[in-house]
Amino acid sequence: MVEPLKTQIKMQNKIPKRGLSLTLILVFLLSGCVNNSSVEKYPFNFSGPTMGTSFSIKASQLPEGVKVYRLEKLINRRLTEINQRMSTYIPDSELSLINNSKSTGSQFISPELFKLISTAQEISVLTGGAYDITVGPLVNLWGFGPDKIQNQVPTDEAIQQALANAGYDKLKLTTRLLTLSKTQSGVYIDLSSLAKGFAVDEVANLLDAQGLTNYMVEIGGELYLKGKNLQGKDWQIAVEKPNMETRELQRILPITDIAMATSGDYRNFFEQDGKYFSHTIDPRTGYPVKHKLASVTVLGDTTMKADAWATALLVLGEEEGYKIAEQQELAVLFIIKTDQGFEERATPLFSELTKVKQ
Ligand code: ADP
Ligand code: MG
């Protein structure tokens, strides 16, 4: 059985209006391809909204004594806590308070926020700033952030202004004290590219602590898989063809005990004067990325890192991205647009991890 395509939920909030009805129909048809009766038989099958998207959690077995309603409550509580720290959409979240503060002095931050920001900073260094969580003002300017701004191409002047507040070197962390400072008051942090991954890891940790050993946790298309599915096999996860208009399968991956995250330019974008603008911004130029690389799927130990790397590699593009992925020994599948359709390019580790076991 193939798990339902969950990347579909990414577009719920930000779907380009012209494609709405078509996409909903296709989503419906697609879920029809999945064997829903066996989906329902999961003894734990919990889904709902979170982080501007939705989550889905399935467990093939529940240990004795673990009650469904209690587990649901624990998960909801953990997701709420994480949102209250990381969300730029919640005005009094820990991150929003930092973003809104004009202070350039050191501030104590929670270990969780510290973990996300320091992970992001490492990837920024490794990618020469292609990945950068201070991209926030640009994300907002292009209409992909919490500000209620219409999606449209901003003026050059506005882009230059937003760029003046961007740059990962404008954030300073001290590991011993867990403090953060901004070197300019206008610096604004956007953790959207890795917060969902972090939340997946946290829910997985919670399930581990409750003694669950066979489960799938998914938020907005980012996943962690453990043990076996209901049929006692490795999880079968669908990678979508990165088509803007249709929803088709590119590949089914038989994987387990692993995290998976996908970034693409094909769901969250807007169109102006016949041109497409993606929600992934190149912080070095201030413009949305535009190249032949349509999607990047990363496998890894943690969903947080896989999530961040997927965005980072999408910004870098198929050549530079592939080089860094190989250097860093990452497991990555690049799907590249060609005149004929799509072409795949996988790193050696990705091919190794997704080999069908005999
Ligand atoms: P995807 O699954 O397509 O990567 P995510 O929500 O995981 O989508 O990450 C994309 C989000 O990351 C954007 O909506 C934006 O908030 C933020 N972002 C955009 N460009 C960058 C960048 N260059 N570096 C870090 N974060 C970015
Ligand atoms: Mg991401």
Coordinates of N, CA and C in Angstrom, one line a residue, residues 26-207:
L26 N -8.0 16.9 -8.5 CA -6.9 15.9 -8.7 C -6.5 15.3 -7.3
V27 N -6.6 16.1 -6.3 CA -6.2 15.6 -5.0 C -7.2 14.5 -4.6
F28 N -8.5 14.7 -4.9 CA -9.5 13.8 -4.6 C -9.3 12.5 -5.4
L29 N -9.0 12.6 -6.7 CA -8.8 11.4 -7.5 C -7.6 10.6 -7.0
L30 N -6.6 11.4 -6.6 CA -5.4 10.8 -6.2 C -5.6 10.0 -4.9
S31 N -6.4 10.5 -4.0 CA -6.6 9.8 -2.7 C -7.4 8.5 -3.1
G32 N -8.1 8.6 -4.2 CA -8.9 7.4 -4.6 C -7.9 6.3 -5.0
C33 N -6.7 6.6 -5.4 CA -5.7 5.6 -5.8 C -5.2 4.8 -4.6
V34 N -5.4 5.4 -3.5 CA -4.8 4.7 -2.3 C -5.9 3.8 -1.7
N35 N -5.4 2.7 -1.1 CA -6.3 1.8 -0.5 C -6.8 2.3 0.9
N36 N -7.9 3.1 0.8 CA -8.3 3.8 2.0 C -8.7 2.8 3.1
S37 N -9.3 1.7 2.7 CA -9.8 0.8 3.8 C -8.6 0.4 4.7
S38 N -7.5 0.1 4.1 CA -6.4 -0.3 5.0 C -5.8 0.9 5.7
V39 N -5.9 2.1 5.2 CA -5.5 3.3 5.9 C -6.3 3.4 7.2
E40 N -7.6 3.1 7.1 CA -8.4 3.3 8.2 C -8.1 2.3 9.3
K41 N -7.5 1.2 9.0 CA -7.3 0.2 10.0 C -6.1 0.4 10.9
Y42 N -5.4 1.5 10.6 CA -4.3 1.8 11.5 C -4.8 2.0 12.9
P43 N -4.3 1.3 13.9 CA -4.9 1.5 15.2 C -4.7 2.9 15.7
F44 N -3.7 3.6 15.2 CA -3.6 5.1 15.5 C -3.5 5.8 14.2
N45 N -4.5 6.7 13.9 CA -4.5 7.4 12.6 C -5.0 8.8 13.0
F46 N -4.1 9.7 13.1 CA -4.5 11.0 13.7 C -4.0 12.1 12.7
S47 N -5.0 13.0 12.4 CA -4.5 14.2 11.5 C -5.3 15.4 12.0
G48 N -4.7 16.5 11.5 CA -5.3 17.8 11.9 C -4.5 19.0 11.3
P49 N -4.9 20.2 11.6 CA -4.2 21.4 11.1 C -3.0 21.7 12.0
T50 N -2.0 22.2 11.5 CA -0.9 22.8 12.3 C 0.1 23.5 11.4
M51 N 0.7 24.5 11.9 CA 1.8 25.3 11.2 C 1.3 25.8 9.8
G52 N 0.1 26.2 9.7 CA -0.4 26.7 8.4 C -0.5 25.6 7.4
T53 N -0.5 24.3 7.8 CA -0.6 23.2 6.9 C -1.3 22.1 7.7
S54 N -1.0 20.8 7.5 CA -1.7 19.8 8.3 C -0.7 18.7 8.7
F55 N -1.1 17.9 9.7 CA -0.2 16.8 10.1 C -1.0 15.5 9.9
S56 N -0.2 14.4 9.8 CA -0.9 13.1 9.7 C 0.1 12.1 10.4
I57 N -0.5 11.4 11.3 CA 0.3 10.4 12.1 C -0.4 9.1 12.1
K58 N 0.4 8.1 11.7 CA -0.2 6.7 11.7 C 0.7 5.8 12.5
A59 N 0.2 4.9 13.2 CA 1.0 3.9 13.9 C 0.4 2.5 13.6
S60 N 1.3 1.5 13.3 CA 0.8 0.2 12.9 C 0.4 -0.6 14.1
Q61 N 1.0 -0.3 15.3 CA 0.6 -0.9 16.5 C 0.7 0.1 17.7
L62 N -0.2 -0.1 18.7 CA -0.1 0.7 19.9 C 0.3 -0.2 21.0
P63 N 1.3 0.2 21.8 CA 1.7 -0.7 22.9 C 0.5 -0.8 23.9
E64 N 0.5 -1.8 24.7 CA -0.6 -2.0 25.6 C -0.6 -0.8 26.6
G65 N -1.8 -0.4 26.9 CA -1.9 0.7 27.9 C -1.8 2.1 27.3
V66 N -1.4 2.2 26.1 CA -1.4 3.5 25.4 C -2.7 3.8 24.9
K67 N -3.3 4.9 25.4 CA -4.7 5.2 24.9 C -4.7 6.2 23.8
V68 N -5.5 6.0 22.8 CA -5.6 6.9 21.6 C -5.8 8.3 22.1
Y69 N -6.8 8.6 22.9 CA -7.1 10.0 23.2 C -6.0 10.7 24.0
R70 N -5.3 9.9 24.8 CA -4.2 10.5 25.6 C -3.0 10.8 24.6
L71 N -2.8 9.9 23.7 CA -1.7 10.2 22.7 C -2.0 11.4 21.9
E72 N -3.3 11.5 21.5 CA -3.7 12.6 20.7 C -3.5 13.9 21.5
K73 N -3.8 13.9 22.7 CA -3.7 15.1 23.6 C -2.2 15.5 23.7
L74 N -1.3 14.5 23.9 CA 0.1 14.8 24.0 C 0.7 15.4 22.8
I75 N 0.2 14.8 21.6 CA 0.7 15.3 20.3 C 0.2 16.8 20.1
N76 N -1.0 17.0 20.4 CA -1.6 18.4 20.2 C -0.9 19.4 21.1
R77 N -0.6 18.9 22.3 CA 0.1 19.8 23.2 C 1.5 20.2 22.8
R78 N 2.2 19.1 22.3 CA 3.6 19.4 21.8 C 3.6 20.3 20.6
L79 N 2.6 20.1 19.7 CA 2.6 20.9 18.5 C 2.3 22.4 18.8
T80 N 1.4 22.5 19.8 CA 1.0 23.9 20.2 C 2.3 24.6 20.8
E81 N 3.0 23.8 21.7 CA 4.2 24.4 22.3 C 5.2 24.8 21.2
I82 N 5.4 24.0 20.2 CA 6.4 24.3 19.2 C 6.0 25.5 18.4
N83 N 4.7 25.6 18.0 CA 4.2 26.8 17.3 C 4.4 28.0 18.1
Q84 N 4.2 27.9 19.4 CA 4.3 29.1 20.3 C 5.7 29.6 20.4
R85 N 6.7 28.7 20.0 CA 8.1 29.2 20.0 C 8.5 29.7 18.6
M86 N 8.1 28.9 17.5 CA 8.7 29.1 16.2 C 7.9 29.9 15.2
S87 N 6.6 30.1 15.5 CA 5.8 30.6 14.4 C 6.0 32.1 14.2
T88 N 6.1 32.5 13.0 CA 6.0 34.0 12.7 C 4.6 34.4 12.4
Y89 N 3.7 33.5 12.5 CA 2.3 33.8 12.3 C 1.6 34.1 13.6
I90 N 2.2 33.7 14.7 CA 1.6 34.0 16.1 C 2.3 35.2 16.6
P91 N 1.6 36.3 16.8 CA 2.3 37.6 17.2 C 3.0 37.5 18.5
D92 N 2.6 36.6 19.5 CA 3.4 36.6 20.7 C 4.2 35.3 20.9
S93 N 4.5 34.7 19.8 CA 5.4 33.5 19.8 C 6.8 34.0 20.3
E94 N 7.6 33.1 20.8 CA 9.0 33.5 21.2 C 9.7 34.2 20.0
L95 N 9.6 33.6 18.8 CA 10.3 34.1 17.6 C 9.7 35.5 17.2
S96 N 8.4 35.6 17.3 CA 7.8 36.9 16.9 C 8.3 38.0 17.8
L97 N 8.4 37.7 19.1 CA 8.9 38.7 20.1 C 10.3 39.2 19.7
I98 N 11.1 38.2 19.3 CA 12.5 38.5 18.9 C 12.5 39.3 17.6
N99 N 11.7 38.9 16.7 CA 11.6 39.6 15.4 C 11.1 41.1 15.6
N100 N 10.1 41.2 16.5 CA 9.6 42.6 16.7 C 10.4 43.5 17.6
S101 N 11.4 42.9 18.3 CA 12.2 43.6 19.2 C 13.2 44.4 18.4
K102 N 13.4 45.7 18.7 CA 14.4 46.5 18.0 C 15.8 46.4 18.7
S103 N 15.8 45.6 19.7 CA 17.1 45.5 20.5 C 18.2 44.8 19.7
T104 N 19.4 45.3 19.8 CA 20.5 44.6 19.2 C 21.4 43.9 20.3
G105 N 20.9 43.9 21.6 CA 21.6 43.3 22.7 C 21.3 41.8 22.7
S106 N 22.1 41.1 23.6 CA 21.9 39.7 23.7 C 20.6 39.3 24.4
Q107 N 19.9 38.3 23.9 CA 18.7 37.9 24.5 C 18.8 36.4 24.8
F108 N 18.3 36.0 26.0 CA 18.3 34.5 26.2 C 17.2 33.9 25.4
I109 N 17.4 32.8 24.8 CA 16.4 32.1 24.0 C 16.2 30.7 24.5
S110 N 15.1 30.0 24.1 CA 14.9 28.7 24.6 C 15.9 27.7 23.8
P111 N 16.2 26.6 24.5 CA 17.1 25.6 23.8 C 16.5 25.2 22.5
E112 N 15.2 25.1 22.4 CA 14.6 24.7 21.1 C 14.9 25.7 20.0
L113 N 14.7 26.9 20.3 CA 14.9 28.0 19.3 C 16.4 28.0 18.9
F114 N 17.2 27.8 19.9 CA 18.7 27.8 19.7 C 19.1 26.7 18.8
K115 N 18.5 25.6 19.0 CA 18.8 24.4 18.2 C 18.5 24.7 16.7
L116 N 17.3 25.2 16.4 CA 16.9 25.5 15.0 C 17.8 26.6 14.4
I117 N 18.0 27.7 15.2 CA 18.8 28.8 14.6 C 20.3 28.3 14.4
S118 N 20.8 27.5 15.3 CA 22.2 27.1 15.1 C 22.3 26.1 14.0
T119 N 21.4 25.2 13.8 CA 21.4 24.3 12.7 C 21.3 25.1 11.4
A120 N 20.4 26.1 11.3 CA 20.3 26.9 10.1 C 21.6 27.6 9.8
Q121 N 22.2 28.2 10.8 CA 23.4 28.9 10.6 C 24.5 28.0 10.0
E122 N 24.6 26.8 10.5 CA 25.6 25.8 9.9 C 25.4 25.6 8.4
I123 N 24.1 25.5 8.1 CA 23.8 25.2 6.7 C 24.0 26.5 5.8
S124 N 23.8 27.7 6.4 CA 24.1 28.9 5.7 C 25.6 29.0 5.4
V125 N 26.4 28.6 6.4 CA 27.9 28.7 6.1 C 28.2 27.7 5.0
L126 N 27.7 26.5 5.1 CA 28.0 25.5 4.1 C 27.5 25.8 2.7
T127 N 26.5 26.7 2.6 CA 25.9 27.0 1.3 C 26.3 28.4 0.8
G128 N 27.2 29.1 1.6 CA 27.6 30.4 1.2 C 26.4 31.4 1.2
G129 N 25.4 31.1 2.1 CA 24.3 32.1 2.2 C 23.1 31.8 1.3
A130 N 23.2 30.7 0.5 CA 22.0 30.4 -0.3 C 20.8 30.0 0.6
Y131 N 21.2 29.4 1.7 CA 20.2 29.1 2.7 C 20.4 30.1 3.8
D132 N 19.3 30.8 4.2 CA 19.5 31.9 5.2 C 18.1 32.2 5.8
I133 N 18.1 32.0 7.1 CA 16.8 32.3 7.8 C 16.5 33.8 8.0
T134 N 17.5 34.6 7.7 CA 17.2 36.1 7.8 C 16.5 36.6 6.5
V135 N 16.1 35.6 5.7 CA 15.5 35.9 4.4 C 14.0 36.5 4.7
G136 N 13.6 36.4 5.9 CA 12.2 36.8 6.3 C 11.7 38.1 5.7
P137 N 12.4 39.2 5.7 CA 11.8 40.4 5.1 C 11.5 40.3 3.6
L138 N 12.3 39.5 2.9 CA 12.1 39.2 1.5 C 10.9 38.3 1.3
V139 N 10.8 37.3 2.1 CA 9.7 36.4 2.0 C 8.4 37.2 2.2
N140 N 8.4 38.0 3.2 CA 7.2 38.9 3.4 C 6.9 39.8 2.2
L141 N 8.0 40.4 1.8 CA 7.8 41.4 0.6 C 7.2 40.7 -0.6
W142 N 7.6 39.5 -0.9 CA 7.1 38.8 -2.0 C 5.7 38.2 -1.8
G143 N 5.2 38.4 -0.5 CA 3.8 38.0 -0.2 C 3.7 36.5 0.2
F144 N 4.8 35.9 0.7 CA 4.8 34.5 1.2 C 4.9 34.4 2.7
G145 N 4.8 35.5 3.4 CA 5.0 35.5 4.8 C 3.7 35.8 5.5
P146 N 3.8 36.1 6.9 CA 2.6 36.4 7.7 C 1.9 37.7 7.3
D147 N 2.7 38.7 6.8 CA 2.1 40.0 6.5 C 1.0 39.7 5.4
K148 N -0.1 40.4 5.5 CA -1.2 40.2 4.5 C -0.9 41.0 3.3
I149 N 0.1 40.6 2.6 CA 0.6 41.4 1.4 C 0.2 40.5 0.2
Q150 N -0.3 41.2 -0.8 CA -0.7 40.6 -2.1 C 0.6 40.0 -2.8
N151 N 0.5 38.8 -3.3 CA 1.6 38.3 -4.1 C 1.9 39.2 -5.3
Q152 N 2.9 39.9 -5.4 CA 3.3 40.6 -6.6 C 4.8 41.0 -6.6
V153 N 5.3 41.3 -7.8 CA 6.7 41.6 -7.9 C 6.9 42.9 -7.3
P154 N 7.8 42.9 -6.2 CA 8.1 44.2 -5.6 C 9.0 45.1 -6.4
T155 N 9.1 46.4 -6.0 CA 10.0 47.3 -6.7 C 11.4 46.9 -6.3
D156 N 12.3 47.3 -7.2 CA 13.8 47.1 -6.9 C 14.2 47.8 -5.6
E157 N 13.6 48.9 -5.4 CA 14.0 49.7 -4.2 C 13.6 48.9 -2.9
A158 N 12.4 48.4 -2.9 CA 11.9 47.6 -1.8 C 12.7 46.3 -1.6
I159 N 13.1 45.7 -2.7 CA 14.0 44.5 -2.6 C 15.3 44.9 -1.9
Q160 N 15.9 46.0 -2.4 CA 17.2 46.4 -1.8 C 17.1 46.7 -0.3
Q161 N 15.9 47.4 0.0 CA 15.7 47.7 1.5 C 15.6 46.4 2.3
A162 N 14.9 45.4 1.8 CA 14.8 44.1 2.5 C 16.1 43.4 2.6
L163 N 16.9 43.5 1.5 CA 18.2 42.8 1.4 C 19.1 43.4 2.5
A164 N 18.9 44.7 2.8 CA 19.8 45.4 3.7 C 19.7 44.8 5.1
N165 N 18.5 44.2 5.4 CA 18.3 43.6 6.7 C 18.6 42.0 6.7
A166 N 18.9 41.5 5.5 CA 19.1 40.1 5.4 C 20.6 39.7 5.5
G167 N 20.9 38.5 5.9 CA 22.3 38.1 6.0 C 22.5 37.3 7.3
Y168 N 22.9 36.1 7.1 CA 23.0 35.2 8.3 C 24.1 35.7 9.3
D169 N 25.1 36.5 8.7 CA 26.1 37.1 9.6 C 25.6 38.2 10.5
K170 N 24.3 38.5 10.3 CA 23.7 39.5 11.2 C 23.1 38.9 12.5
L171 N 23.3 37.6 12.6 CA 22.8 36.9 13.8 C 24.0 36.4 14.6
K172 N 24.0 36.6 15.9 CA 25.1 36.1 16.7 C 24.5 35.2 17.8
L173 N 25.1 34.0 18.0 CA 24.7 33.1 19.0 C 25.8 32.8 20.0
T174 N 25.5 32.7 21.2 CA 26.5 32.2 22.2 C 26.0 30.8 22.7
T175 N 26.8 29.8 22.5 CA 26.4 28.4 22.8 C 26.3 28.2 24.3
R176 N 27.2 28.8 25.1 CA 27.3 28.5 26.5 C 26.1 29.1 27.2
L177 N 25.7 30.3 26.8 CA 24.6 31.0 27.5 C 23.3 30.8 26.8
L178 N 23.3 30.3 25.6 CA 22.1 30.2 24.8 C 21.5 31.6 24.6
T179 N 22.3 32.5 24.0 CA 21.8 33.8 23.7 C 21.9 34.1 22.2
L180 N 21.0 35.0 21.8 CA 21.0 35.5 20.4 C 21.1 37.0 20.4
S181 N 21.8 37.5 19.4 CA 21.7 39.0 19.2 C 21.7 39.2 17.7
K182 N 21.0 40.3 17.4 CA 20.9 40.8 16.0 C 21.8 42.0 15.9
T183 N 22.6 42.0 14.8 CA 23.5 43.2 14.7 C 22.8 44.4 14.1
Q184 N 21.6 44.2 13.6 CA 20.8 45.3 13.1 C 19.3 45.1 13.6
S185 N 18.7 46.2 14.0 CA 17.3 46.0 14.6 C 16.3 45.4 13.6
G186 N 16.5 45.6 12.3 CA 15.5 45.2 11.4 C 15.6 43.7 10.9
V187 N 16.6 43.0 11.6 CA 16.8 41.6 11.2 C 15.5 40.8 11.6
Y188 N 15.1 40.0 10.7 CA 13.8 39.2 10.9 C 14.0 37.7 10.5
I189 N 13.8 36.8 11.5 CA 14.1 35.4 11.3 C 12.8 34.6 10.8
D190 N 13.0 33.8 9.8 CA 11.9 33.0 9.3 C 12.4 31.5 9.4
L191 N 11.7 30.8 10.3 CA 12.1 29.4 10.4 C 11.3 28.4 9.7
S192 N 10.4 28.9 8.8 CA 9.5 28.1 8.0 C 10.1 26.9 7.3
S193 N 11.4 27.1 6.9 CA 12.0 26.1 6.1 C 12.5 24.9 6.9
L194 N 12.5 25.0 8.2 CA 12.9 23.8 9.0 C 12.1 23.5 10.3
A195 N 11.1 24.4 10.6 CA 10.3 24.2 11.8 C 9.4 23.0 11.7
K196 N 8.9 22.8 10.5 CA 8.0 21.6 10.3 C 8.8 20.3 10.5
G197 N 10.0 20.3 10.0 CA 10.9 19.2 10.2 C 11.1 18.9 11.6
F198 N 11.5 20.0 12.3 CA 11.7 19.9 13.8 C 10.5 19.3 14.5
A199 N 9.3 19.8 14.2 CA 8.1 19.4 14.8 C 7.9 17.9 14.6
V200 N 8.2 17.4 13.4 CA 8.1 16.0 13.0 C 9.0 15.2 14.0
D201 N 10.2 15.6 14.1 CA 11.2 14.9 15.0 C 10.7 14.9 16.4
E202 N 10.1 16.0 16.9 CA 9.6 16.1 18.3 C 8.4 15.1 18.5
V203 N 7.6 15.1 17.5 CA 6.4 14.1 17.6 C 6.9 12.7 17.6
A204 N 7.9 12.4 16.8 CA 8.5 11.1 16.7 C 9.2 10.7 18.1
N205 N 9.9 11.7 18.7 CA 10.5 11.4 20.0 C 9.4 11.1 21.0
L206 N 8.3 11.8 20.9 CA 7.2 11.6 21.8 C 6.6 10.2 21.6
L207 N 6.5 9.8 20.4 CA 5.9 8.4 20.1 C 6.9 7.4 20.7

